[in-house]
Coordinates of C-alpha atoms in Angstrom, one line a residue:
M1 CA 4.2 -8.5 -14.8
S2 CA 1.2 -9.1 -17.0
S3 CA 1.8 -11.0 -20.1
T4 CA -0.9 -9.0 -21.9
P5 CA 0.6 -6.9 -24.6
S6 CA 0.5 -3.1 -24.0
V7 CA -2.2 -2.1 -26.5
H8 CA -3.7 1.3 -26.7
S9 CA -7.2 1.3 -25.2
H10 CA -10.3 2.7 -26.6
T11 CA -11.0 6.2 -25.1
C12 CA -14.3 7.0 -23.4
H13 CA -16.8 8.7 -25.6
S14 CA -18.8 11.5 -24.0
H15 CA -19.6 10.3 -20.6
T16 CA -19.7 6.6 -21.4
C17 CA -17.0 4.0 -21.0
D18 CA -16.4 0.3 -20.4
V19 CA -15.0 0.7 -16.9
L20 CA -15.4 3.5 -14.3
V21 CA -12.8 3.4 -11.5
V22 CA -14.0 5.3 -8.4
G23 CA -10.7 6.4 -6.7
G24 CA -7.4 7.5 -8.1
G25 CA -5.0 6.3 -5.5
I26 CA -2.3 3.7 -6.5
I27 CA -4.8 0.9 -6.4
G28 CA -7.4 2.6 -8.6
L29 CA -4.7 3.9 -11.0
V30 CA -3.0 0.4 -11.5
T31 CA -6.5 -1.1 -12.1
A32 CA -7.2 1.6 -14.7
W33 CA -3.8 1.2 -16.4
R34 CA -4.0 -2.5 -16.6
A35 CA -7.6 -2.6 -17.8
A36 CA -6.7 0.0 -20.5
Q37 CA -3.9 -2.2 -21.6
R38 CA -6.5 -4.9 -22.2
G39 CA -8.3 -2.7 -24.6
L40 CA -11.1 -1.4 -22.3
S41 CA -12.1 2.2 -22.4
V42 CA -11.6 3.4 -18.8
A43 CA -12.3 6.6 -16.7
V44 CA -11.1 7.4 -13.2
A45 CA -13.1 9.7 -10.9
D46 CA -11.0 11.5 -8.2
P47 CA -10.3 15.1 -7.5
E48 CA -6.5 14.5 -7.1
P49 CA -5.3 11.4 -8.9
G50 CA -2.1 10.0 -7.3
G51 CA -3.1 11.4 -3.9
G52 CA -4.5 9.5 -0.9
A53 CA -2.6 7.1 1.2
A54 CA 0.3 6.9 -1.2
R55 CA 1.4 10.4 -0.1
V56 CA 2.0 9.2 3.3
A57 CA 3.1 5.5 2.8
A58 CA 6.8 4.5 3.3
G59 CA 6.7 2.0 0.4
M60 CA 8.2 -1.0 2.2
L61 CA 7.7 -4.1 0.0
A62 CA 7.9 -6.3 3.1
A63 CA 6.1 -9.6 2.4
V64 CA 8.4 -11.4 4.9
T65 CA 8.8 -9.0 7.8
E66 CA 5.2 -7.9 7.6
L67 CA 4.1 -11.5 8.3
H68 CA 1.7 -11.7 11.3
H69 CA 0.2 -14.8 13.0
G70 CA -3.1 -15.7 11.5
E71 CA -2.3 -14.0 8.1
Q72 CA -0.7 -16.9 6.3
T73 CA -3.4 -16.7 3.5
L74 CA -2.5 -13.1 2.9
L75 CA 1.2 -14.0 2.9
G76 CA 0.6 -16.0 -0.3
L77 CA -0.8 -12.9 -2.1
N78 CA 1.9 -10.6 -0.7
L79 CA 4.6 -13.0 -1.8
E80 CA 3.1 -13.3 -5.3
S81 CA 3.0 -9.6 -5.7
A82 CA 6.6 -9.2 -4.4
R83 CA 7.6 -11.7 -7.1
R84 CA 6.0 -9.6 -9.8
Y85 CA 7.5 -6.3 -8.5
P86 CA 10.8 -6.1 -10.4
D87 CA 9.2 -6.7 -13.8
F88 CA 6.2 -4.4 -12.9
A89 CA 8.6 -1.6 -11.8
A90 CA 10.7 -2.0 -14.9
E91 CA 7.6 -2.0 -17.2
L92 CA 6.2 1.1 -15.6
S93 CA 9.5 3.0 -15.7
E94 CA 9.9 2.1 -19.4
A95 CA 6.3 3.2 -20.1
T96 CA 6.8 6.6 -18.4
G97 CA 10.4 7.3 -18.4
Q98 CA 10.2 7.9 -14.6
D99 CA 12.4 6.6 -11.8
L100 CA 10.2 4.9 -9.2
G101 CA 12.8 4.7 -6.5
Y102 CA 12.7 0.9 -6.5
R103 CA 15.5 -0.5 -4.3
A104 CA 16.4 -4.2 -3.6
C105 CA 18.1 -3.2 -0.5
G106 CA 16.7 -5.7 2.1
T107 CA 15.3 -5.2 5.5
L108 CA 16.8 -5.6 9.0
A109 CA 14.3 -6.2 11.9
V110 CA 16.0 -5.7 15.3
A111 CA 15.2 -6.1 19.0
L112 CA 16.1 -3.7 21.7
D113 CA 15.3 -5.7 24.8
A114 CA 14.8 -9.3 25.9
D115 CA 11.0 -9.2 25.3
D116 CA 11.5 -7.8 21.8
R117 CA 14.2 -10.6 21.2
S118 CA 11.8 -13.2 22.2
H119 CA 9.0 -11.8 19.9
L120 CA 11.5 -11.6 17.0
R121 CA 12.5 -15.2 17.7
E122 CA 8.9 -16.2 17.4
L123 CA 8.5 -14.3 14.2
H124 CA 11.7 -16.1 12.8
A125 CA 10.2 -19.4 13.7
L126 CA 6.9 -18.5 11.9
Q127 CA 8.9 -17.3 8.8
T128 CA 10.9 -20.5 8.8
K129 CA 7.8 -22.6 9.1
S130 CA 6.2 -20.7 6.2
G131 CA 9.3 -21.4 4.0
L132 CA 10.5 -17.9 4.1
D133 CA 14.1 -16.8 3.8
S134 CA 15.4 -14.8 6.8
E135 CA 18.6 -15.0 8.8
W136 CA 19.0 -14.6 12.5
L137 CA 21.8 -12.3 13.6
S138 CA 23.4 -11.3 16.9
G139 CA 23.3 -7.7 18.1
R140 CA 26.9 -7.4 17.1
D141 CA 26.2 -8.6 13.6
C142 CA 23.3 -6.2 13.3
R143 CA 25.6 -3.2 14.2
R144 CA 28.2 -4.5 11.8
L145 CA 25.6 -4.3 9.0
E146 CA 24.3 -0.9 10.3
P147 CA 26.8 0.9 12.4
M148 CA 24.3 3.7 13.4
L149 CA 22.2 1.2 15.4
A150 CA 22.2 1.7 19.2
P151 CA 24.7 -0.4 21.2
G152 CA 21.8 -2.0 23.1
V153 CA 20.4 -3.9 20.0
R154 CA 20.0 -7.6 21.2
G155 CA 19.6 -9.3 17.9
G156 CA 17.8 -9.2 14.6
L157 CA 16.5 -10.7 11.4
R158 CA 18.1 -10.0 8.1
V159 CA 15.7 -10.4 5.2
D160 CA 17.3 -9.6 1.8
G161 CA 14.0 -10.3 -0.1
D162 CA 12.1 -7.3 1.4
H163 CA 12.6 -4.3 -0.9
Q164 CA 11.2 -0.8 -1.1
I165 CA 9.8 1.7 -3.6
D166 CA 8.9 5.4 -3.4
P167 CA 5.1 5.5 -3.3
R168 CA 4.9 9.1 -4.5
R169 CA 6.9 8.4 -7.6
L170 CA 4.9 5.2 -8.1
A171 CA 1.7 7.2 -8.0
S172 CA 3.0 9.9 -10.3
A173 CA 4.2 7.3 -12.7
L174 CA 0.8 5.5 -12.7
V175 CA -0.9 8.8 -13.5
T176 CA 1.3 9.2 -16.5
A177 CA 0.9 5.6 -17.7
C178 CA -2.9 5.9 -17.4
E179 CA -2.9 9.1 -19.5
R180 CA -0.7 7.5 -22.2
A181 CA -3.0 4.5 -22.3
G182 CA -6.0 6.7 -23.0
V183 CA -7.6 6.7 -19.5
T184 CA -10.0 9.6 -19.0
F185 CA -9.7 11.5 -15.7
H186 CA -12.7 13.2 -14.1
R187 CA -11.3 15.4 -11.2
S188 CA -14.3 15.2 -9.0
W189 CA -15.5 12.8 -6.3
A190 CA -18.1 10.2 -7.3
E191 CA -21.0 11.1 -5.0
R192 CA -23.5 8.3 -5.9
L193 CA -23.5 5.0 -7.7
R194 CA -25.9 4.7 -10.6
V195 CA -27.9 1.5 -10.4
V196 CA -30.2 0.7 -13.3
R197 CA -32.4 -2.5 -13.3
D198 CA -30.4 -3.9 -10.4
R199 CA -27.0 -3.4 -12.1
A200 CA -24.3 -0.8 -11.4
R201 CA -24.1 1.4 -14.5
G202 CA -21.8 4.3 -13.5
A203 CA -21.8 7.1 -11.0
V204 CA -22.9 10.7 -10.5
L205 CA -20.0 13.0 -9.7
G206 CA -20.0 15.9 -7.2
D207 CA -20.4 18.5 -10.0
G208 CA -23.5 16.7 -11.2
T209 CA -21.9 15.0 -14.1
E210 CA -23.5 11.5 -14.9
L211 CA -21.0 8.9 -16.0
A212 CA -22.2 5.7 -17.6
A213 CA -20.1 2.6 -17.5
G214 CA -20.4 -1.2 -18.2
Q215 CA -18.6 -2.0 -15.0
V216 CA -17.7 0.1 -11.9
V217 CA -14.6 -0.5 -9.7
L218 CA -14.8 0.9 -6.2
A219 CA -11.2 1.6 -5.3
A220 CA -11.5 4.7 -3.0
G221 CA -9.3 3.4 -0.1
S222 CA -10.7 4.2 3.3
R223 CA -13.6 6.1 1.7
S224 CA -14.8 3.0 -0.2
G225 CA -17.7 2.4 2.2
Q226 CA -19.0 6.0 1.8
L227 CA -20.4 5.9 -1.8
S228 CA -24.1 6.5 -1.6
G229 CA -26.4 4.4 -3.8
V230 CA -24.5 1.2 -3.0
P231 CA -26.8 -1.3 -1.3
D232 CA -26.1 -1.8 2.4
E233 CA -25.3 -5.6 1.9
V234 CA -22.7 -4.7 -0.7
L235 CA -20.9 -1.8 1.1
P236 CA -17.4 -2.9 1.8
P237 CA -16.6 -3.0 5.6
V238 CA -13.6 -0.7 5.3
R239 CA -12.5 1.6 8.0
P240 CA -9.9 4.4 8.3
V241 CA -6.8 3.6 10.3
K242 CA -4.7 6.7 11.0
G243 CA -1.0 6.7 10.6
Q244 CA 1.4 9.6 11.3
V245 CA 4.8 9.6 9.4
L246 CA 7.9 11.7 9.5
R247 CA 10.4 12.6 6.8
L248 CA 13.9 13.7 7.6
T249 CA 16.8 14.5 5.3
V250 CA 20.2 12.9 5.7
P251 CA 22.9 15.5 4.9
K252 CA 25.7 14.2 2.7
R253 CA 28.2 14.4 5.6
Y254 CA 26.2 11.7 7.4
A255 CA 25.8 9.4 4.4
P256 CA 25.4 6.5 4.3
F257 CA 23.2 6.8 7.4
L258 CA 21.3 3.5 6.9
S259 CA 21.9 1.2 3.9
R260 CA 18.6 -0.7 4.3
T261 CA 15.2 -0.5 5.8
V262 CA 15.4 -1.0 9.6
R263 CA 12.4 -2.2 11.7
A264 CA 11.8 -2.7 15.4
V265 CA 9.1 -3.0 18.0
V266 CA 9.6 -0.3 20.6
R267 CA 7.3 -0.2 23.6
G268 CA 5.0 -2.5 21.9
G269 CA 4.7 -0.3 18.8
N270 CA 6.0 -1.0 15.3
L271 CA 8.7 1.4 14.1
Y272 CA 10.4 1.5 10.7
L273 CA 13.1 3.7 9.1
V274 CA 13.2 3.6 5.3
P275 CA 16.3 5.3 3.7
R276 CA 15.9 6.6 0.2
V277 CA 18.7 7.1 -2.4
N278 CA 17.9 10.8 -2.5
G279 CA 18.8 11.3 1.1
E280 CA 15.3 11.2 2.5
L281 CA 14.6 9.1 5.6
V282 CA 11.0 8.0 6.3
V283 CA 10.1 7.3 9.9
G284 CA 6.8 5.7 10.8
A285 CA 4.2 4.9 11.7
T286 CA 1.6 5.3 14.4
S287 CA -1.5 3.1 14.2
E288 CA -4.5 5.0 15.6
E289 CA -8.3 4.0 15.4
L290 CA -9.5 7.6 15.4
G291 CA -12.0 7.6 12.5
W292 CA -11.5 10.3 10.0
D293 CA -9.0 12.4 12.0
T294 CA -5.9 13.3 10.0
T295 CA -4.4 15.8 12.4
V296 CA -0.6 15.6 12.9
T297 CA -0.2 15.6 16.7
A298 CA 2.7 16.7 18.9
G299 CA 2.4 13.4 20.7
G300 CA 2.6 11.3 17.5
V301 CA 5.6 13.2 16.4
Y302 CA 7.3 12.9 19.8
E303 CA 6.6 9.1 20.1
L304 CA 8.1 8.5 16.6
L305 CA 11.2 10.6 17.3
R306 CA 11.6 9.1 20.8
D307 CA 11.4 5.5 19.6
A308 CA 13.6 6.2 16.6
H309 CA 16.2 7.8 18.8
E310 CA 16.2 4.7 21.0
L311 CA 16.9 2.6 17.9
V312 CA 19.3 5.0 16.0
P313 CA 20.6 7.7 18.5
G314 CA 22.1 9.8 15.7
I315 CA 18.6 10.4 14.1
T316 CA 18.1 13.6 16.3
E317 CA 20.9 15.3 14.4
L318 CA 18.9 15.2 11.1
P319 CA 16.7 18.0 9.8
L320 CA 13.0 17.2 10.1
T321 CA 11.5 18.2 6.7
E322 CA 7.9 16.8 6.8
T323 CA 5.2 15.5 9.1
R324 CA 2.0 13.9 7.7
A325 CA -0.9 11.8 8.6
G326 CA -3.0 9.6 6.4
L327 CA -5.6 6.9 6.5
R328 CA -5.1 3.3 5.8
P329 CA -8.1 1.4 4.5
G330 CA -8.5 -1.4 7.1
S331 CA -10.7 -4.5 6.6
P332 CA -12.0 -6.9 9.3
D333 CA -9.2 -9.5 8.5
N334 CA -6.6 -6.9 7.4
A335 CA -6.7 -8.3 3.8
P336 CA -8.0 -6.7 0.6
L337 CA -11.4 -7.1 -1.0
L338 CA -10.9 -8.0 -4.7
G339 CA -13.3 -8.7 -7.5
P340 CA -17.1 -8.8 -8.1
T341 CA -19.8 -8.1 -5.5
T342 CA -23.3 -9.4 -5.3
L343 CA -24.5 -6.4 -7.2
P344 CA -23.9 -7.1 -11.0
G345 CA -21.4 -4.6 -12.4
L346 CA -19.9 -3.5 -9.2
L347 CA -16.4 -4.7 -8.3
L348 CA -14.1 -3.9 -5.3
A349 CA -10.4 -3.1 -5.1
T350 CA -10.0 -1.9 -1.5
G351 CA -9.2 -2.7 2.1
H352 CA -5.4 -3.2 1.5
Y353 CA -4.7 -1.8 4.9
R354 CA -0.8 -1.7 5.4
N355 CA 0.0 -3.6 2.1
G356 CA -1.4 -1.4 -0.6
V357 CA 1.9 -0.5 -2.2
L358 CA 3.2 -4.1 -1.9
L359 CA 0.0 -5.4 -3.5
T360 CA -0.1 -2.9 -6.4
P361 CA 1.2 -5.3 -9.1
V362 CA -1.0 -8.3 -8.2
T363 CA -4.1 -6.1 -7.7
G364 CA -3.7 -4.5 -11.1
D365 CA -3.4 -7.9 -12.8
T366 CA -6.3 -9.4 -10.9
M367 CA -8.7 -6.6 -11.6
A368 CA -7.9 -6.4 -15.3
H369 CA -8.4 -10.2 -15.5
V370 CA -11.8 -10.1 -13.8
L371 CA -12.9 -7.1 -15.8
T372 CA -12.1 -8.8 -19.1
T373 CA -13.0 -12.4 -18.2
G374 CA -15.4 -12.3 -15.3
E375 CA -13.3 -14.6 -13.2
L376 CA -10.9 -14.1 -10.4
P377 CA -7.4 -15.5 -10.8
E378 CA -6.7 -18.4 -8.4
E379 CA -4.4 -16.3 -6.1
A380 CA -7.1 -13.8 -5.5
R381 CA -10.1 -16.1 -4.8
P382 CA -9.6 -16.0 -1.0
F383 CA -10.1 -12.3 -1.1
T384 CA -13.6 -12.1 -2.7
P385 CA -15.8 -9.4 -1.2
E386 CA -18.4 -12.0 -0.6
R387 CA -16.5 -13.3 2.5
F388 CA -17.9 -10.5 4.6
A389 CA -21.4 -9.7 5.6
A390 CA -22.3 -6.0 5.6
A391 CA -20.8 -4.1 8.6
P392 CA -21.8 -0.7 10.0
L393 CA -19.3 2.0 9.1
E394 CA -18.4 5.3 10.8
Q395 CA -19.5 8.3 8.7
P396 CA -16.8 11.0 7.9
A397 CA -17.1 14.2 9.8

């Protein structure tokens, strides 16, 4: 949690403000909220604040079980954000009076065959080498923890430090927190960056409105590379990665169905089941490099249900209440781009890929700090946008 006192910000006058945030997803919203708390006048440009990838995300706060080989630098940022989450969630709930669905329920990652078991053993070794707390369990121990698991589960990792939050509630609360902190919302896309004398000075919206700002934060998720007027060498190399997700409802007669998040690798693909207190069960997610396509496909739904049934056979008894597809903002190294660009006045907060919800607290603190001091905090310095050269991007259809 930020140690900065919650002071009411100055509101934007006319169409001029200290900070313009382009993008009203959870990353843009937390940036706006924290900046407003520092006393800056802040505006957000987005036709649907609180929308975007947060509407699809499962909300796993999985710094440990999301660890991948070659991502140890990102692990440090993930762990720091996870450490801040309890205080961040408590502060946001108190500021808005809203329940965020934050649960410290832990995660169980399981293996269904010998190959998966070997992969999980390697992950456990990497976690141990990285100083992380995870416990190896036998298949029997896994089923003792989660009786709905398939009899064929061969082993697993229990990680009590990986938690969860409801991203839709998080986004809604951040909208409310921004409104109460004096953030101005412009419900339109930013179409073009305003550059005056080689400095970012605001943006022109889709309805023709010109907004002037001392600093501009580009936080538009997978669309961050699409803002016209940004010099080619500064455009963030962010691409859309499609993910399809299912939501089911656990009837009371089946409760408790699962007591914690359950993860597995099935047929080489990652699968997770995230149970909410309200009876919702989130099942995901596909990972598809299909550009800007957000179609929910029969194949995607089938694969998720097939793999989930192999992991938890009873899942096919549950009502299917929602299918959805969204776009994760991927970067070349799967890590975010945070802080100033080589264009004065333009900062980035994008490219969070599969860790956007987890990195919400540390991103908000980082961006507020750099907006007010001009300097990146130490934990964010490996993630400066300057680590990438310009990369060509696919244009939206």
